[in-house]
XYZ file of N, CA and C in Angstrom:
606
model
N 0.830 -1.204 0.000
C 0.000 0.000 0.000
C 0.865 1.254 0.000
N 1.980 1.207 0.717
C 2.873 2.374 0.739
C 3.461 2.615 -0.644
N 3.875 1.563 -1.331
C 4.446 1.705 -2.666
C 3.403 2.216 -3.649
N 2.164 1.734 -3.542
C 1.104 2.212 -4.415
C 0.851 3.699 -4.203
N 0.904 4.140 -2.943
C 0.686 5.549 -2.642
C 1.796 6.418 -3.227
N 3.015 5.895 -3.260
C 4.159 6.663 -3.755
C 4.203 6.681 -5.283
N 4.018 5.509 -5.903
C 4.274 5.384 -7.337
C 3.017 5.381 -8.192
N 1.851 5.293 -7.585
C 0.601 5.432 -8.329
C 0.503 4.480 -9.506
N 0.219 5.066 -10.692
C 0.017 4.248 -11.887
C 1.297 3.590 -12.381
N 2.455 4.009 -11.864
C 3.713 3.376 -12.271
C 3.915 2.022 -11.595
N 3.054 1.677 -10.653
C 3.112 0.359 -10.013
C 1.944 -0.476 -10.502
N 2.261 -1.667 -10.991
C 1.243 -2.606 -11.484
C 1.340 -3.873 -10.651
N 0.253 -4.201 -9.958
C 0.248 -5.408 -9.140
C -0.460 -6.529 -9.888
N 0.170 -7.708 -9.887
C -0.391 -8.869 -10.559
C -1.052 -9.790 -9.538
N -1.753 -10.778 -10.072
C -2.343 -11.794 -9.200
C -1.231 -12.503 -8.445
N -1.436 -12.722 -7.169
C -0.387 -13.307 -6.332
C 0.000 -14.693 -6.829
N 1.272 -15.027 -6.629
C 1.790 -16.345 -6.996
C 2.015 -17.159 -5.728
N 1.183 -18.158 -5.501
C 1.330 -18.974 -4.298
C 1.206 -18.162 -3.031
N 0.365 -17.116 -3.078
C 0.191 -16.267 -1.909
C 1.248 -15.196 -1.749
N 2.164 -15.074 -2.715
C 3.242 -14.092 -2.646
C 2.880 -12.858 -3.479
N 3.203 -11.676 -2.961
C 2.928 -10.423 -3.684
C 3.857 -10.301 -4.883
N 3.270 -9.915 -6.025
C 3.987 -9.921 -7.301
C 3.607 -8.636 -8.042
N 4.610 -7.798 -8.371
C 4.297 -6.499 -8.974
C 5.461 -5.983 -9.803
N 5.155 -4.964 -10.614
C 6.168 -4.264 -11.407
C 6.097 -2.778 -11.103
N 7.264 -2.123 -11.140
C 7.326 -0.673 -10.998
C 8.050 -0.107 -12.222
N 7.398 0.820 -12.899
C 7.997 1.491 -14.054
C 8.758 2.709 -13.539
N 10.057 2.724 -13.775
C 10.924 3.754 -13.211
C 11.369 4.699 -14.330
N 10.977 5.955 -14.217
C 11.301 6.956 -15.235
C 12.505 7.781 -14.784
N 13.445 7.947 -15.690
C 14.620 8.750 -15.378
C 14.276 10.242 -15.427
N 14.804 10.992 -14.463
C 14.642 12.443 -14.451
C 15.789 13.059 -15.258
N 15.494 13.461 -16.486
C 16.512 14.019 -17.374
C 16.281 15.523 -17.495
N 16.888 16.274 -16.592
C 16.662 17.714 -16.585
C 17.228 18.377 -17.837
N 18.350 17.871 -18.332
C 18.978 18.448 -19.519
C 18.936 17.494 -20.705
N 18.051 16.512 -20.654
C 17.992 15.533 -21.726
C 19.143 14.542 -21.645
N 19.228 13.680 -22.636
C 20.291 12.674 -22.680
C 20.766 12.504 -24.108
N 22.069 12.359 -24.253
C 22.664 12.097 -25.560
C 22.974 10.608 -25.648
N 22.453 9.958 -26.668
C 22.649 8.520 -26.840
C 23.467 8.291 -28.101
N 24.558 7.565 -27.949
C 25.426 7.221 -29.070
C 25.278 5.732 -29.355
N 24.823 5.390 -30.546
C 24.644 3.990 -30.945
C 25.763 3.606 -31.900
N 26.636 2.715 -31.456
C 27.777 2.309 -32.274
C 27.380 1.110 -33.135
N 27.624 1.237 -34.432
C 27.222 0.204 -35.383
C 28.413 -0.217 -36.236
N 28.309 -1.404 -36.782
C 29.296 -1.870 -37.758
C 28.594 -2.043 -39.090
N 29.337 -1.936 -40.172
C 28.725 -2.059 -41.491
C 28.131 -3.439 -41.692
N 28.654 -4.433 -40.970
C 28.127 -5.788 -41.117
C 26.743 -5.924 -40.518
N 26.471 -5.160 -39.428
C 25.184 -5.290 -38.748
C 24.205 -4.208 -39.139
N 24.686 -3.123 -39.728
C 23.799 -1.996 -40.025
C 23.034 -2.232 -41.307
N 21.759 -2.008 -41.281
C 20.931 -2.081 -42.469
C 20.848 -0.688 -43.071
N 21.721 -0.375 -43.971
C 21.833 0.996 -44.451
C 20.990 1.229 -45.687
N 20.246 0.205 -46.097
C 19.391 0.378 -47.259
C 18.188 1.245 -46.931
N 17.906 1.446 -45.639
C 16.742 2.222 -45.237
C 17.043 3.709 -45.136
N 18.215 4.103 -45.586
C 18.492 5.536 -45.629
C 19.389 6.031 -44.531
N 20.091 5.131 -43.816
C 21.031 5.573 -42.808
C 20.375 5.884 -41.498
N 20.911 6.909 -40.825
C 20.468 7.189 -39.466
C 19.083 7.828 -39.465
N 18.349 7.701 -38.337
C 17.049 8.353 -38.228
C 17.174 9.861 -38.383
N 16.046 10.504 -38.695
C 16.062 11.947 -38.985
C 16.566 12.775 -37.820
N 16.285 12.331 -36.582
C 16.654 13.123 -35.402
C 18.067 12.829 -34.915
N 18.837 12.074 -35.667
C 20.183 11.690 -35.242
C 21.212 12.212 -36.232
N 22.456 12.319 -35.762
C 23.564 12.662 -36.635
C 24.471 11.452 -36.756
N 25.033 11.277 -37.927
C 25.873 10.113 -38.184
C 27.339 10.511 -38.135
N 28.150 9.676 -37.487
C 29.580 9.918 -37.381
C 30.327 8.644 -37.745
N 31.455 8.791 -38.417
C 32.286 7.641 -38.739
C 33.418 7.544 -37.729
N 33.619 6.334 -37.196
C 34.646 6.129 -36.196
C 35.987 5.867 -36.856
N 37.006 5.659 -36.011
C 38.354 5.435 -36.526
C 38.429 4.164 -37.355
N 37.671 3.125 -36.940
C 37.664 1.890 -37.705
C 36.838 2.090 -38.971
N 37.349 1.649 -40.147
C 36.650 1.917 -41.407
C 35.275 1.274 -41.493
N 35.048 0.162 -40.791
C 33.772 -0.541 -40.871
C 32.827 -0.157 -39.736
N 33.155 0.899 -38.994
C 32.314 1.290 -37.873
C 31.848 2.738 -38.021
N 30.630 2.986 -37.587
C 30.112 4.343 -37.528
C 29.103 4.387 -36.397
N 28.608 5.571 -36.076
C 27.702 5.690 -34.938
C 26.637 6.737 -35.215
N 25.500 6.572 -34.571
C 24.445 7.570 -34.547
C 24.500 8.276 -33.195
N 24.300 9.561 -33.182
C 24.156 10.298 -31.933
C 22.809 11.010 -31.949
N 21.982 10.713 -30.934
C 20.638 11.272 -30.851
C 20.448 11.931 -29.494
N 19.655 12.977 -29.460
C 19.321 13.644 -28.207
C 17.896 13.294 -27.805
N 17.729 12.925 -26.542
C 16.429 12.502 -26.026
C 16.021 13.383 -24.853
N 14.767 13.798 -24.847
C 14.214 14.452 -23.664
C 13.744 13.420 -22.646
N 13.327 12.250 -23.141
C 12.805 11.195 -22.276
C 13.355 9.851 -22.742
N 13.720 9.013 -21.779
C 14.153 7.650 -22.078
C 13.050 6.675 -21.671
N 12.881 5.578 -22.406
C 11.900 4.572 -21.984
C 12.195 4.104 -20.569
N 11.163 3.788 -19.798
C 11.380 3.445 -18.391
C 12.080 2.113 -18.205
N 12.754 2.010 -17.096
C 13.271 0.737 -16.619
C 12.144 0.065 -15.830
N 12.012 -1.246 -15.950
C 10.944 -1.970 -15.260
C 11.556 -2.898 -14.221
N 11.182 -2.694 -12.979
C 11.620 -3.552 -11.875
C 10.461 -4.470 -11.505
N 10.659 -5.769 -11.664
C 9.645 -6.770 -11.328
C 10.057 -7.468 -10.044
N 9.164 -7.514 -9.073
C 9.485 -8.084 -7.765
C 8.456 -9.135 -7.348
N 8.950 -10.181 -6.735
C 8.128 -11.189 -6.077
C 8.610 -11.255 -4.637
N 7.715 -10.984 -3.679
C 8.120 -10.885 -2.280
C 7.956 -12.229 -1.576
N 9.054 -12.870 -1.175
C 8.949 -14.133 -0.436
C 8.364 -13.907 0.955
N 7.840 -14.951 1.552
C 7.247 -14.817 2.887
C 8.292 -14.419 3.924
N 9.550 -14.702 3.638
C 10.625 -14.354 4.569
C 11.159 -12.941 4.366
N 10.519 -12.155 3.451
C 10.911 -10.761 3.232
C 10.143 -9.871 4.183
N 10.767 -8.875 4.806
C 12.186 -8.483 4.668
C 13.086 -9.026 5.776
N 12.533 -9.804 6.683
C 13.316 -10.196 7.857
C 14.546 -11.026 7.496
N 14.429 -11.839 6.423
C 15.524 -12.754 6.108
C 16.000 -12.652 4.667
N 15.078 -12.638 3.733
C 15.449 -12.709 2.315
C 15.016 -11.458 1.563
N 15.758 -11.086 0.498
C 15.362 -9.954 -0.349
C 14.262 -10.381 -1.317
N 13.653 -9.432 -2.014
C 12.696 -9.800 -3.063
C 13.398 -10.558 -4.192
N 12.686 -11.482 -4.813
C 13.131 -12.015 -6.092
C 12.817 -10.929 -7.123
N 13.758 -10.671 -8.037
C 13.512 -9.554 -8.954
C 14.113 -9.792 -10.326
N 13.559 -9.065 -11.291
C 14.125 -8.921 -12.627
C 14.226 -7.429 -12.930
N 15.244 -7.049 -13.682
C 15.378 -5.677 -14.168
C 15.304 -5.718 -15.688
N 14.319 -5.003 -16.246
C 14.102 -5.002 -17.690
C 14.390 -3.623 -18.256
N 15.359 -3.559 -19.172
C 15.655 -2.319 -19.905
C 15.875 -2.732 -21.356
N 14.826 -2.648 -22.161
C 14.859 -3.209 -23.512
C 15.781 -2.458 -24.462
N 16.257 -1.259 -24.056
C 17.130 -0.489 -24.939
C 18.586 -0.515 -24.481
N 18.879 -1.090 -23.329
C 20.226 -1.043 -22.757
C 20.981 -2.344 -23.029
N 22.306 -2.259 -23.133
C 23.140 -3.438 -23.353
C 23.129 -4.348 -22.125
N 23.284 -5.659 -22.367
C 23.127 -6.648 -21.320
C 24.074 -6.501 -20.145
N 25.352 -6.198 -20.410
C 26.298 -6.105 -19.306
C 25.971 -4.944 -18.380
N 25.347 -3.882 -18.935
C 24.959 -2.759 -18.082
C 23.782 -3.122 -17.188
N 22.810 -3.835 -17.732
C 21.664 -4.250 -16.917
C 22.127 -5.219 -15.825
N 23.095 -6.077 -16.136
C 23.644 -6.983 -15.124
C 24.303 -6.202 -13.986
N 24.970 -5.102 -14.319
C 25.573 -4.267 -13.268
C 24.515 -3.682 -12.340
N 23.360 -3.322 -12.898
C 22.278 -2.802 -12.064
C 21.783 -3.874 -11.090
N 21.647 -5.109 -11.580
C 21.225 -6.211 -10.704
C 22.219 -6.409 -9.568
N 23.499 -6.348 -9.898
C 24.532 -6.519 -8.869
C 24.446 -5.410 -7.825
N 24.135 -4.184 -8.264
C 24.048 -3.078 -7.318
C 22.839 -3.233 -6.403
N 21.730 -3.756 -6.918
C 20.566 -4.002 -6.065
C 20.902 -5.043 -4.994
N 21.688 -6.045 -5.363
C 22.156 -7.021 -4.359
C 22.982 -6.322 -3.281
N 23.834 -5.392 -3.707
C 24.687 -4.668 -2.753
C 23.856 -3.825 -1.796
N 22.831 -3.160 -2.319
C 21.975 -2.335 -1.468
C 21.275 -3.201 -0.429
N 20.793 -4.375 -0.840
C 20.155 -5.277 0.128
C 21.152 -5.709 1.201
N 22.386 -6.014 0.789
C 23.403 -6.458 1.744
C 23.698 -5.377 2.781
N 23.538 -4.111 2.389
C 23.785 -3.003 3.306
C 22.587 -2.719 4.207
N 21.411 -3.259 3.846
C 20.188 -3.003 4.606
C 19.488 -4.313 4.976
N 20.200 -5.252 5.591
C 19.586 -6.551 5.876
C 18.402 -6.408 6.824
N 17.338 -7.146 6.512
C 16.173 -7.147 7.383
C 15.287 -5.929 7.263
N 15.564 -5.051 6.275
C 14.755 -3.839 6.114
C 14.015 -3.867 4.777
N 12.916 -3.103 4.716
C 12.224 -2.919 3.439
C 13.195 -2.276 2.450
N 13.292 -2.832 1.245
C 14.350 -2.373 0.351
C 13.841 -1.932 -1.019
N 12.593 -2.239 -1.366
C 12.113 -1.932 -2.711
C 12.163 -0.431 -2.985
N 11.738 0.379 -2.032
C 11.768 1.833 -2.230
C 13.198 2.310 -2.472
N 14.155 1.806 -1.677
C 15.559 2.202 -1.855
C 16.065 1.776 -3.232
N 15.660 0.598 -3.681
C 16.053 0.151 -5.012
C 15.544 1.115 -6.078
N 14.271 1.440 -6.017
C 13.669 2.285 -7.048
C 14.323 3.662 -7.067
N 14.528 4.246 -5.895
C 15.099 5.585 -5.854
C 16.559 5.592 -6.297
N 17.291 4.514 -5.993
C 18.670 4.446 -6.481
C 18.683 4.348 -7.999
N 17.824 3.505 -8.560
C 17.770 3.379 -10.016
C 17.428 4.719 -10.650
N 16.444 5.406 -10.098
C 15.987 6.676 -10.669
C 17.066 7.758 -10.608
N 17.777 7.833 -9.492
C 18.672 8.974 -9.275
C 20.147 8.686 -9.534
N 20.569 7.426 -9.422
C 22.010 7.144 -9.432
C 22.467 6.094 -10.432
N 21.545 5.354 -11.047
C 21.993 4.233 -11.875
C 22.733 4.675 -13.129
N 22.320 5.787 -13.752
C 23.017 6.231 -14.958
C 24.446 6.653 -14.649
N 24.648 7.359 -13.541
C 26.010 7.748 -13.169
C 26.818 6.518 -12.752
N 26.175 5.533 -12.135
C 26.863 4.288 -11.767
C 27.409 3.591 -13.009
N 26.684 3.693 -14.115
C 27.111 3.075 -15.369
C 28.001 4.004 -16.198
N 28.436 5.122 -15.604
C 29.275 6.106 -16.291
C 28.557 6.706 -17.495
N 27.237 6.922 -17.346
C 26.415 7.470 -18.414
C 26.086 8.940 -18.186
N 26.851 9.641 -17.352
C 26.527 11.028 -17.025
C 26.525 11.930 -18.260
N 27.550 11.795 -19.092
C 27.650 12.683 -20.244
C 26.974 12.132 -21.479
N 27.214 10.875 -21.775
C 26.671 10.267 -22.991
C 26.381 8.791 -22.727
N 25.230 8.339 -23.182
C 24.864 6.928 -23.068
C 25.289 6.234 -24.349
N 26.193 5.281 -24.235
C 26.710 4.579 -25.409
C 26.126 3.179 -25.462
N 25.519 2.859 -26.597
C 24.990 1.520 -26.833
C 25.912 0.820 -27.821
N 26.377 -0.375 -27.442
C 27.337 -1.090 -28.270
C 26.706 -1.686 -29.506
N 27.556 -2.106 -30.438
C 27.069 -2.713 -31.672
C 26.367 -4.022 -31.365
N 25.508 -4.445 -32.285
C 24.727 -5.660 -32.065
C 25.643 -6.857 -31.881
N 25.294 -7.693 -30.910
C 26.099 -8.862 -30.607
C 25.175 -9.959 -30.101
N 25.651 -11.210 -30.016
C 24.813 -12.277 -29.486
C 24.333 -11.936 -28.082
N 23.224 -12.556 -27.666
C 22.628 -12.294 -26.360
C 23.669 -12.395 -25.256
N 23.675 -11.379 -24.406
C 24.657 -11.304 -23.322
C 24.437 -12.419 -22.316
N 25.522 -13.138 -21.983
C 25.444 -14.206 -20.995
C 25.840 -13.633 -19.645
N 24.931 -12.920 -19.032
C 25.221 -12.291 -17.755
C 24.243 -12.744 -16.699
N 23.876 -11.836 -15.821
C 22.926 -12.122 -14.754
C 21.581 -12.530 -15.360
N 21.055 -13.682 -14.939
C 19.802 -14.138 -15.541
C 18.593 -13.313 -15.092
N 18.801 -12.376 -14.176
C 17.727 -11.464 -13.769
C 17.702 -10.208 -14.624
N 18.687 -10.066 -15.508
C 18.802 -8.880 -16.358
C 18.164 -9.154 -17.713
N 17.147 -8.380 -18.057
C 16.477 -8.505 -19.356
C 16.811 -7.249 -20.147
N 17.600 -7.414 -21.198
C 18.167 -6.255 -21.889
C 17.763 -6.245 -23.362
N 18.461 -5.411 -24.124
C 18.158 -5.249 -25.548
C 18.357 -6.559 -26.300
N 17.320 -6.960 -27.042
C 17.418 -8.161 -27.856
C 17.252 -7.848 -29.341
N 16.734 -6.654 -29.645
C 16.542 -6.255 -31.033
C 17.746 -5.450 -31.517
N 17.846 -5.293 -32.837
C 18.948 -4.532 -33.410
C 18.785 -3.057 -33.066
N 19.903 -2.332 -33.090
C 19.850 -0.896 -32.815
C 18.997 -0.159 -33.841
N 18.923 -0.678 -35.072
C 18.099 -0.041 -36.094
C 16.619 -0.076 -35.726
N 16.236 -1.023 -34.873
C 14.857 -1.077 -34.375
C 14.706 -0.322 -33.062
N 15.733 -0.406 -32.222
C 15.634 0.171 -30.881
C 15.658 1.698 -30.912
N 16.563 2.299 -31.684
C 16.691 3.758 -31.688
C 15.413 4.448 -32.166
N 14.791 4.045 -33.297
C 13.519 4.682 -33.673
C 12.431 4.507 -32.617
N 12.394 3.347 -31.968
C 11.420 3.132 -30.901
C 11.653 4.092 -29.742
N 12.920 4.312 -29.377
C 13.242 5.258 -28.314
C 12.850 6.683 -28.704
N 13.098 7.047 -29.969
C 12.738 8.385 -30.436
C 11.224 8.587 -30.415
N 10.481 7.549 -30.802
C 9.020 7.642 -30.773
C 8.517 7.822 -29.347
N 9.124 7.095 -28.404
C 8.714 7.222 -27.005
C 8.993 8.642 -26.499
N 10.181 9.162 -26.808
C 10.549 10.498 -26.350
C 9.600 11.557 -26.933
N 9.258 11.411 -28.215
C 8.346 12.368 -28.853
C 6.955 12.296 -28.226
N 6.508 11.088 -27.930
C 5.189 10.911 -27.315
C 5.131 11.562 -25.938
N 6.177 11.354 -25.125
C 6.208 11.949 -23.785
C 6.317 13.473 -23.871
N 7.058 13.969 -24.857
C 7.167 15.416 -25.047
C 5.796 16.009 -25.354
N 5.034 15.349 -26.210
C 3.700 15.830 -26.570
C 2.759 15.771 -25.365
N 2.843 14.697 -24.569
C 2.018 14.586 -23.368
C 2.338 15.718 -22.387
N 3.627 16.032 -22.247
C 4.021 17.124 -21.351
C 3.490 18.458 -21.866
N 3.504 18.639 -23.187
C 2.974 19.865 -23.778
C 1.490 20.023 -23.460
N 0.730 18.930 -23.558
C -0.708 18.987 -23.309
C -1.025 19.270 -21.842
N -0.140 18.874 -20.958
C -0.391 19.035 -19.514
C -0.049 20.430 -19.004
N 0.684 21.221 -19.798
C 1.129 22.535 -19.344
C 0.336 23.656 -20.005
N 0.408 24.836 -19.395
C -0.200 26.024 -19.968
C 0.838 26.748 -20.824
N 0.387 27.310 -21.953
C 1.308 27.986 -22.869
C 0.728 29.335 -23.268
N 1.587 30.306 -23.473
C 1.148 31.629 -23.944
C 0.883 31.577 -25.440
N -0.288 32.031 -25.832
C -0.633 32.071 -27.248
C 0.120 33.227 -27.900
N 0.964 32.953 -28.867
C 1.770 33.983 -29.504
C 0.958 34.799 -30.526
N -0.246 34.340 -30.816
C -1.102 35.108 -31.737
C -1.911 36.134 -30.954
N -2.553 35.693 -29.870
C -3.373 36.606 -29.067
C -2.526 37.572 -28.257
């Protein structure tokens, strides 16, 4: 109930599993100055027949002749999804079972987030930890991944063999970047509708 009061519609509770509470929290990053995303591609993986980089991105060629990158600016990033199943021994003994889903992020980065959530639990044994997890992800996870200045997405590669609780990018960057741009544009329009604006004609 406390989490529902804090996160509202960003918390989705599912039917309990074996009497255990099961829910997801959609965590939105606070990007006061936006975010610059650099997508590194190789000519072998890039589908350049579709006209190159998206309209809102700039294309750069790297030092390697077969590599180039897109750089895009985002006002909003798609949310990270934290899925939790609370064991009966939580919080006195065991942490929540969890998955971290970031469909646009590289696998090794999502695995690092899972490891950090384990660390936070280890520092707060026997205490409620979901709120601390969510707030750390929202406020500190990008800097933890050294993403303060620019978020770099690596070239397409086989599925990352990392933490099995980490659910990361599985589609090609040519699919992920336009999807991210569409999400950012949609959120920008929603923010426009929610605010008051001065009519420049009247």
